[in-house]
Amino acid sequence: MPASTTVEALRAAFPDAVVRDLVQSGDQQVVYIDPSRNAEVLDWLRTDPGERFNLLVDVTAVDYGDGRPLEVVYQLWSIPHRRALRVKCELPLSRLAIASVTALWSAANWLEREVYDLFGIEFRGHPDLRRILMPENYAEGHPLRKDFPLRGRFSRAEQTRRALSQDMEQYYMPDEMEGRGAPQLVPADESATSGSGSQGR
Amino acid sequence: MGLSEQPAERLPVASSPPGGVLGAGTPTFLTTRLDFVVNWARRNSLWPMPFGTACCAIEMMAAAASNFDLARFGMERMSFSPRQADVLICAGRVPYKLAPVLRRIWDQMPQPKWAVSMGACASSGGVFDVYSMVQGIDTIIPVDVYVPGCPPRPEGLIYGLMMIQEKIREERLSEHGTLRAEDPAAVARARADAEEVLALSGPFGNSTRQNRVSGPTGSDASDRPDDRIP
């Protein structure tokens, strides 16, 4: 299957950032890009009028083990063009850090926290990079790494002791629910129009 | 409509004889043991606190629905507040992150209280012998009845609750002080001490690389010590 128009355009725009591309599962276009330039490439994919990948479906990571690099996976969907694209960045185990894309898609916030929690990849520029699934006081590492022992690093007794020493209140803090710098639920221009509508009512 | 057409003297209230319900002259009191009356009242008005976390909870809901009808046993109301509950039904797997929540709900329930561990995961961790899962809720709270199954059918849960009723039947008010005593020092702490947790959570053999002899680390984790400090 020939490379899709997206990959051709991407190679034309960033000739040295695209590492390789392939097609998986019949029609899933995959592009490997340079991890140091992920933010600008993804920003171009999001805003370029020919691409408009405006929906970030998922951010995840894969550890293939045996010292191979970890892959950060961005699954994109272009609502205007009805096209999917999977962008991958290979990170060597010695330097597990990549730029955050929360500025491009707000959806990346919790997804990057999940990847950080389970794989230990640091997302530079993330506004609130802390654990999201594992407890806050979890100190055994990052469980989805291939070198993580199945039962964890601590004994069951220590795990039980740590579990019960959690401060539950921190999960349900009011400022956690409201959020510092909470995302605006209604965009400013739409809230203005809905405000004028309520005046008519 | 039908009732109002009947003559007043044919209504049962008007025609019942003076005295007890068995007829004239029967006594209007009965004698019994206090233990029996208290236990009879308790075991027939148990309100369950559903702590449903997984597929076992679906079977628990089926047990409460009309085909099996838990209400027959006095469990008319699922009490979603621990303050009004008598039986905690832990239905499903409990991860370590949820362990303090389970313990707090148990601590919030007033005495007398009982706990049912429903299904393999709640009782022993089940197939989830992994880093995130409590290996049996009896390490966290005291458990009265374990219902085996994956998940148990509603009959299984009802049988377990009937065993709770049998257990209540055996209770004596003279033992209430010891049986139902609350230890403030035990609040928010695991029921089992470290040694008992290790004994209870021994491996089943479903994770083959590790066992109690090899210890909690059985991999090349030491190659990346930075993982210890996330």
mmCIF file of N, CA and C in Angstrom, chain B residues 111-196:
data_model
loop_
_atom_site.group_PDB
_atom_site.id
_atom_site.type_symbol
_atom_site.label_atom_id
_atom_site.label_comp_id
_atom_site.label_asym_id
_atom_site.label_seq_id
_atom_site.Cartn_x
_atom_site.Cartn_y
_atom_site.Cartn_z
ATOM 1 N N GLN B 111 -22.183 -1.166 65.245
ATOM 2 C CA GLN B 111 -22.382 -2.526 65.743
ATOM 3 C C GLN B 111 -23.858 -2.744 66.069
ATOM 4 N N PRO B 112 -24.389 -3.958 65.942
ATOM 5 C CA PRO B 112 -23.720 -5.150 65.445
ATOM 6 C C PRO B 112 -23.615 -5.149 63.925
ATOM 7 N N LYS B 113 -22.492 -5.677 63.419
ATOM 8 C CA LYS B 113 -22.282 -5.672 61.970
ATOM 9 C C LYS B 113 -21.582 -6.948 61.568
ATOM 10 N N TRP B 114 -21.813 -7.318 60.322
ATOM 11 C CA TRP B 114 -21.229 -8.544 59.787
ATOM 12 C C TRP B 114 -20.695 -8.237 58.391
ATOM 13 N N ALA B 115 -19.823 -9.101 57.887
ATOM 14 C CA ALA B 115 -19.258 -8.890 56.551
ATOM 15 C C ALA B 115 -19.321 -10.190 55.756
ATOM 16 N N VAL B 116 -19.733 -10.042 54.501
ATOM 17 C CA VAL B 116 -19.725 -11.161 53.564
ATOM 18 C C VAL B 116 -18.699 -10.841 52.489
ATOM 19 N N SER B 117 -17.796 -11.764 52.249
ATOM 20 C CA SER B 117 -16.851 -11.626 51.150
ATOM 21 C C SER B 117 -17.381 -12.459 50.003
ATOM 22 N N MET B 118 -17.841 -11.769 48.957
ATOM 23 C CA MET B 118 -18.532 -12.468 47.875
ATOM 24 C C MET B 118 -17.584 -12.689 46.703
ATOM 25 N N GLY B 119 -17.368 -13.920 46.339
ATOM 26 C CA GLY B 119 -16.596 -14.243 45.145
ATOM 27 C C GLY B 119 -15.122 -14.465 45.421
ATOM 28 N N ALA B 120 -14.450 -15.007 44.408
ATOM 29 C CA ALA B 120 -13.051 -15.397 44.566
ATOM 30 C C ALA B 120 -12.143 -14.193 44.779
ATOM 31 N N CYS B 121 -12.403 -13.081 44.071
ATOM 32 C CA CYS B 121 -11.481 -11.946 44.141
ATOM 33 C C CYS B 121 -11.508 -11.302 45.517
ATOM 34 N N ALA B 122 -12.720 -11.106 46.063
ATOM 35 C CA ALA B 122 -12.808 -10.488 47.377
ATOM 36 C C ALA B 122 -12.231 -11.422 48.432
ATOM 37 N N SER B 123 -12.413 -12.729 48.252
ATOM 38 C CA SER B 123 -11.987 -13.662 49.285
ATOM 39 C C SER B 123 -10.488 -13.902 49.273
ATOM 40 N N SER B 124 -9.882 -13.894 48.076
ATOM 41 C CA SER B 124 -8.476 -14.286 48.018
ATOM 42 C C SER B 124 -7.667 -13.525 46.984
ATOM 43 N N GLY B 125 -8.256 -12.581 46.285
ATOM 44 C CA GLY B 125 -7.568 -11.959 45.164
ATOM 45 C C GLY B 125 -7.875 -12.644 43.843
ATOM 46 N N GLY B 126 -8.306 -13.897 43.908
ATOM 47 C CA GLY B 126 -8.695 -14.617 42.697
ATOM 48 C C GLY B 126 -7.545 -14.725 41.713
ATOM 49 N N VAL B 127 -7.860 -14.538 40.444
ATOM 50 C CA VAL B 127 -6.806 -14.614 39.432
ATOM 51 C C VAL B 127 -5.926 -13.374 39.445
ATOM 52 N N PHE B 128 -6.345 -12.344 40.174
ATOM 53 C CA PHE B 128 -5.605 -11.077 40.129
ATOM 54 C C PHE B 128 -4.504 -11.082 41.184
ATOM 55 N N ASP B 129 -3.531 -11.969 41.017
ATOM 56 C CA ASP B 129 -2.406 -12.033 41.944
ATOM 57 C C ASP B 129 -1.338 -11.064 41.453
ATOM 58 N N VAL B 130 -1.681 -9.768 41.430
ATOM 59 C CA VAL B 130 -0.840 -8.762 40.787
ATOM 60 C C VAL B 130 -0.546 -7.617 41.754
ATOM 61 N N TYR B 131 0.237 -6.665 41.245
ATOM 62 C CA TYR B 131 0.773 -5.601 42.084
ATOM 63 C C TYR B 131 -0.277 -4.697 42.696
ATOM 64 N N SER B 132 -1.463 -4.641 42.083
ATOM 65 C CA SER B 132 -2.415 -3.612 42.489
ATOM 66 C C SER B 132 -3.556 -4.151 43.325
ATOM 67 N N MET B 133 -3.621 -5.448 43.603
ATOM 68 C CA MET B 133 -4.862 -6.020 44.114
ATOM 69 C C MET B 133 -4.699 -6.556 45.529
ATOM 70 N N VAL B 134 -5.679 -6.244 46.380
ATOM 71 C CA VAL B 134 -5.694 -6.775 47.740
ATOM 72 C C VAL B 134 -5.919 -8.285 47.663
ATOM 73 N N GLN B 135 -5.083 -9.046 48.348
ATOM 74 C CA GLN B 135 -5.184 -10.509 48.280
ATOM 75 C C GLN B 135 -6.118 -10.997 49.384
ATOM 76 N N GLY B 136 -7.399 -10.724 49.202
ATOM 77 C CA GLY B 136 -8.387 -11.125 50.208
ATOM 78 C C GLY B 136 -8.723 -9.961 51.117
ATOM 79 N N ILE B 137 -10.007 -9.598 51.189
ATOM 80 C CA ILE B 137 -10.365 -8.441 52.012
ATOM 81 C C ILE B 137 -10.269 -8.766 53.490
ATOM 82 N N ASP B 138 -10.075 -10.053 53.844
ATOM 83 C CA ASP B 138 -9.925 -10.352 55.263
ATOM 84 C C ASP B 138 -8.593 -9.853 55.803
ATOM 85 N N THR B 139 -7.679 -9.399 54.931
ATOM 86 C CA THR B 139 -6.510 -8.701 55.449
ATOM 87 C C THR B 139 -6.861 -7.289 55.904
ATOM 88 N N ILE B 140 -7.982 -6.747 55.394
ATOM 89 C CA ILE B 140 -8.347 -5.360 55.692
ATOM 90 C C ILE B 140 -9.421 -5.301 56.784
ATOM 91 N N ILE B 141 -10.475 -6.103 56.627
ATOM 92 C CA ILE B 141 -11.590 -6.082 57.582
ATOM 93 C C ILE B 141 -11.861 -7.522 58.021
ATOM 94 N N PRO B 142 -12.494 -7.705 59.185
ATOM 95 C CA PRO B 142 -12.890 -9.066 59.566
ATOM 96 C C PRO B 142 -14.064 -9.534 58.714
ATOM 97 N N VAL B 143 -14.014 -10.778 58.290
ATOM 98 C CA VAL B 143 -15.041 -11.327 57.404
ATOM 99 C C VAL B 143 -15.734 -12.487 58.113
ATOM 100 N N ASP B 144 -17.075 -12.534 58.034
ATOM 101 C CA ASP B 144 -17.830 -13.610 58.671
ATOM 102 C C ASP B 144 -18.064 -14.771 57.728
ATOM 103 N N VAL B 145 -18.464 -14.472 56.487
ATOM 104 C CA VAL B 145 -18.822 -15.544 55.562
ATOM 105 C C VAL B 145 -18.123 -15.284 54.230
ATOM 106 N N TYR B 146 -17.499 -16.324 53.687
ATOM 107 C CA TYR B 146 -16.900 -16.254 52.354
ATOM 108 C C TYR B 146 -17.804 -17.025 51.399
ATOM 109 N N VAL B 147 -18.206 -16.382 50.318
ATOM 110 C CA VAL B 147 -19.013 -17.062 49.308
ATOM 111 C C VAL B 147 -18.114 -17.368 48.125
ATOM 112 N N PRO B 148 -17.812 -18.627 47.835
ATOM 113 C CA PRO B 148 -16.942 -18.931 46.712
ATOM 114 C C PRO B 148 -17.688 -18.818 45.387
ATOM 115 N N GLY B 149 -16.947 -18.716 44.311
ATOM 116 C CA GLY B 149 -17.552 -18.627 42.987
ATOM 117 C C GLY B 149 -16.950 -17.498 42.194
ATOM 118 N N CYS B 150 -17.135 -17.556 40.878
ATOM 119 C CA CYS B 150 -16.518 -16.534 40.033
ATOM 120 C C CYS B 150 -17.422 -16.198 38.861
ATOM 121 N N PRO B 151 -18.496 -15.425 39.054
ATOM 122 C CA PRO B 151 -19.022 -15.013 40.350
ATOM 123 C C PRO B 151 -19.965 -16.063 40.908
ATOM 124 N N PRO B 152 -20.293 -15.993 42.208
ATOM 125 C CA PRO B 152 -21.294 -16.909 42.756
ATOM 126 C C PRO B 152 -22.662 -16.577 42.187
ATOM 127 N N ARG B 153 -23.493 -17.595 42.051
ATOM 128 C CA ARG B 153 -24.861 -17.316 41.629
ATOM 129 C C ARG B 153 -25.624 -16.675 42.779
ATOM 130 N N PRO B 154 -26.762 -16.037 42.484
ATOM 131 C CA PRO B 154 -27.537 -15.428 43.576
ATOM 132 C C PRO B 154 -27.887 -16.423 44.681
ATOM 133 N N GLU B 155 -28.130 -17.675 44.320
ATOM 134 C CA GLU B 155 -28.386 -18.679 45.359
ATOM 135 C C GLU B 155 -27.214 -18.756 46.328
ATOM 136 N N GLY B 156 -25.993 -18.642 45.786
ATOM 137 C CA GLY B 156 -24.808 -18.706 46.636
ATOM 138 C C GLY B 156 -24.768 -17.565 47.628
ATOM 139 N N LEU B 157 -25.061 -16.356 47.122
ATOM 140 C CA LEU B 157 -25.066 -15.204 48.024
ATOM 141 C C LEU B 157 -26.162 -15.344 49.073
ATOM 142 N N ILE B 158 -27.341 -15.804 48.648
ATOM 143 C CA ILE B 158 -28.444 -15.956 49.599
ATOM 144 C C ILE B 158 -28.080 -17.008 50.650
ATOM 145 N N TYR B 159 -27.415 -18.086 50.208
ATOM 146 C CA TYR B 159 -26.986 -19.097 51.171
ATOM 147 C C TYR B 159 -25.990 -18.503 52.162
ATOM 148 N N GLY B 160 -25.069 -17.662 51.654
ATOM 149 C CA GLY B 160 -24.117 -17.007 52.548
ATOM 150 C C GLY B 160 -24.808 -16.101 53.551
ATOM 151 N N LEU B 161 -25.820 -15.373 53.090
ATOM 152 C CA LEU B 161 -26.535 -14.486 54.013
ATOM 153 C C LEU B 161 -27.357 -15.299 55.014
ATOM 154 N N MET B 162 -27.859 -16.469 54.581
ATOM 155 C CA MET B 162 -28.562 -17.319 55.538
ATOM 156 C C MET B 162 -27.595 -17.880 56.574
ATOM 157 N N MET B 163 -26.326 -18.069 56.174
ATOM 158 C CA MET B 163 -25.333 -18.493 57.165
ATOM 159 C C MET B 163 -25.079 -17.383 58.171
ATOM 160 N N ILE B 164 -25.115 -16.126 57.701
ATOM 161 C CA ILE B 164 -25.031 -14.997 58.643
ATOM 162 C C ILE B 164 -26.200 -15.067 59.621
ATOM 163 N N GLN B 165 -27.397 -15.371 59.097
ATOM 164 C CA GLN B 165 -28.567 -15.470 59.972
ATOM 165 C C GLN B 165 -28.382 -16.585 60.998
ATOM 166 N N GLU B 166 -27.803 -17.716 60.547
ATOM 167 C CA GLU B 166 -27.535 -18.802 61.493
ATOM 168 C C GLU B 166 -26.535 -18.356 62.556
ATOM 169 N N LYS B 167 -25.551 -17.575 62.115
ATOM 170 C CA LYS B 167 -24.543 -17.090 63.056
ATOM 171 C C LYS B 167 -25.174 -16.169 64.099
ATOM 172 N N ILE B 168 -26.111 -15.332 63.643
ATOM 173 C CA ILE B 168 -26.785 -14.428 64.584
ATOM 174 C C ILE B 168 -27.611 -15.243 65.582
ATOM 175 N N ARG B 169 -28.215 -16.335 65.100
ATOM 176 C CA ARG B 169 -29.033 -17.169 65.975
ATOM 177 C C ARG B 169 -28.220 -17.697 67.166
ATOM 178 N N GLU B 170 -26.925 -17.910 66.930
ATOM 179 C CA GLU B 170 -26.074 -18.462 67.982
ATOM 180 C C GLU B 170 -25.595 -17.409 68.977
ATOM 181 N N GLU B 171 -25.749 -16.132 68.629
ATOM 182 C CA GLU B 171 -25.169 -15.085 69.473
ATOM 183 C C GLU B 171 -25.916 -14.947 70.783
ATOM 184 N N ARG B 172 -25.196 -14.536 71.824
ATOM 185 C CA ARG B 172 -25.815 -14.328 73.131
ATOM 186 C C ARG B 172 -25.501 -12.913 73.593
ATOM 187 N N LEU B 173 -26.502 -12.278 74.181
ATOM 188 C CA LEU B 173 -26.314 -10.902 74.633
ATOM 189 C C LEU B 173 -25.247 -10.820 75.720
ATOM 190 N N SER B 174 -25.069 -11.923 76.489
ATOM 191 C CA SER B 174 -24.051 -11.896 77.541
ATOM 192 C C SER B 174 -22.645 -11.797 76.947
ATOM 193 N N GLU B 175 -22.498 -12.235 75.683
ATOM 194 C CA GLU B 175 -21.189 -12.128 75.037
ATOM 195 C C GLU B 175 -21.048 -10.849 74.226
ATOM 196 N N HIS B 176 -22.059 -10.014 74.285
ATOM 197 C CA HIS B 176 -22.069 -8.826 73.431
ATOM 198 C C HIS B 176 -20.849 -7.951 73.675
ATOM 199 N N GLY B 177 -20.460 -7.853 74.944
ATOM 200 C CA GLY B 177 -19.333 -6.980 75.277
ATOM 201 C C GLY B 177 -18.053 -7.374 74.585
ATOM 202 N N THR B 178 -17.817 -8.683 74.481
ATOM 203 C CA THR B 178 -16.589 -9.124 73.817
ATOM 204 C C THR B 178 -16.771 -9.235 72.308
ATOM 205 N N LEU B 179 -17.949 -9.732 71.895
ATOM 206 C CA LEU B 179 -18.173 -9.982 70.474
ATOM 207 C C LEU B 179 -18.313 -8.689 69.677
ATOM 208 N N ARG B 180 -18.919 -7.716 70.292
ATOM 209 C CA ARG B 180 -19.264 -6.488 69.560
ATOM 210 C C ARG B 180 -18.463 -5.293 70.037
ATOM 211 N N ALA B 181 -17.378 -5.541 70.737
ATOM 212 C CA ALA B 181 -16.582 -4.420 71.240
ATOM 213 C C ALA B 181 -15.881 -3.717 70.081
ATOM 214 N N GLU B 182 -15.786 -2.413 70.157
ATOM 215 C CA GLU B 182 -15.075 -1.624 69.154
ATOM 216 C C GLU B 182 -13.753 -1.169 69.733
ATOM 217 N N ASP B 183 -12.689 -1.410 69.009
ATOM 218 C CA ASP B 183 -11.374 -0.975 69.456
ATOM 219 C C ASP B 183 -10.996 0.288 68.688
ATOM 220 N N PRO B 184 -10.946 1.427 69.360
ATOM 221 C CA PRO B 184 -10.612 2.664 68.622
ATOM 222 C C PRO B 184 -9.238 2.605 67.961
ATOM 223 N N ALA B 185 -8.340 1.803 68.528
ATOM 224 C CA ALA B 185 -7.007 1.724 67.922
ATOM 225 C C ALA B 185 -7.021 0.976 66.604
ATOM 226 N N ALA B 186 -8.069 0.184 66.352
ATOM 227 C CA ALA B 186 -8.114 -0.606 65.120
ATOM 228 C C ALA B 186 -8.702 0.166 63.949
ATOM 229 N N VAL B 187 -9.218 1.368 64.224
ATOM 230 C CA VAL B 187 -9.850 2.145 63.155
ATOM 231 C C VAL B 187 -8.818 2.508 62.104
ATOM 232 N N ALA B 188 -9.200 2.334 60.840
ATOM 233 C CA ALA B 188 -8.368 2.716 59.683
ATOM 234 C C ALA B 188 -7.076 1.927 59.617
ATOM 235 N N ARG B 189 -7.013 0.771 60.280
ATOM 236 C CA ARG B 189 -5.814 -0.058 60.167
ATOM 237 C C ARG B 189 -6.222 -1.430 59.648
ATOM 238 N N ALA B 190 -5.265 -2.101 59.033
ATOM 239 C CA ALA B 190 -5.560 -3.424 58.487
ATOM 240 C C ALA B 190 -5.883 -4.383 59.627
ATOM 241 N N ARG B 191 -6.796 -5.334 59.357
ATOM 242 C CA ARG B 191 -7.137 -6.298 60.396
ATOM 243 C C ARG B 191 -5.956 -7.220 60.676
ATOM 244 N N ALA B 192 -5.285 -7.654 59.608
ATOM 245 C CA ALA B 192 -4.208 -8.622 59.765
ATOM 246 C C ALA B 192 -2.883 -7.900 59.959
ATOM 247 N N ASP B 193 -2.005 -8.466 60.802
ATOM 248 C CA ASP B 193 -0.666 -7.900 60.926
ATOM 249 C C ASP B 193 0.198 -8.396 59.754
ATOM 250 N N ALA B 194 1.417 -7.893 59.709
ATOM 251 C CA ALA B 194 2.268 -8.148 58.535
ATOM 252 C C ALA B 194 2.456 -9.639 58.294
ATOM 253 N N GLU B 195 2.678 -10.382 59.366
ATOM 254 C CA GLU B 195 2.932 -11.811 59.205
ATOM 255 C C GLU B 195 1.707 -12.519 58.638
ATOM 256 N N GLU B 196 0.535 -12.118 59.129
ATOM 257 C CA GLU B 196 -0.689 -12.779 58.655
ATOM 258 C C GLU B 196 -0.974 -12.411 57.201
#
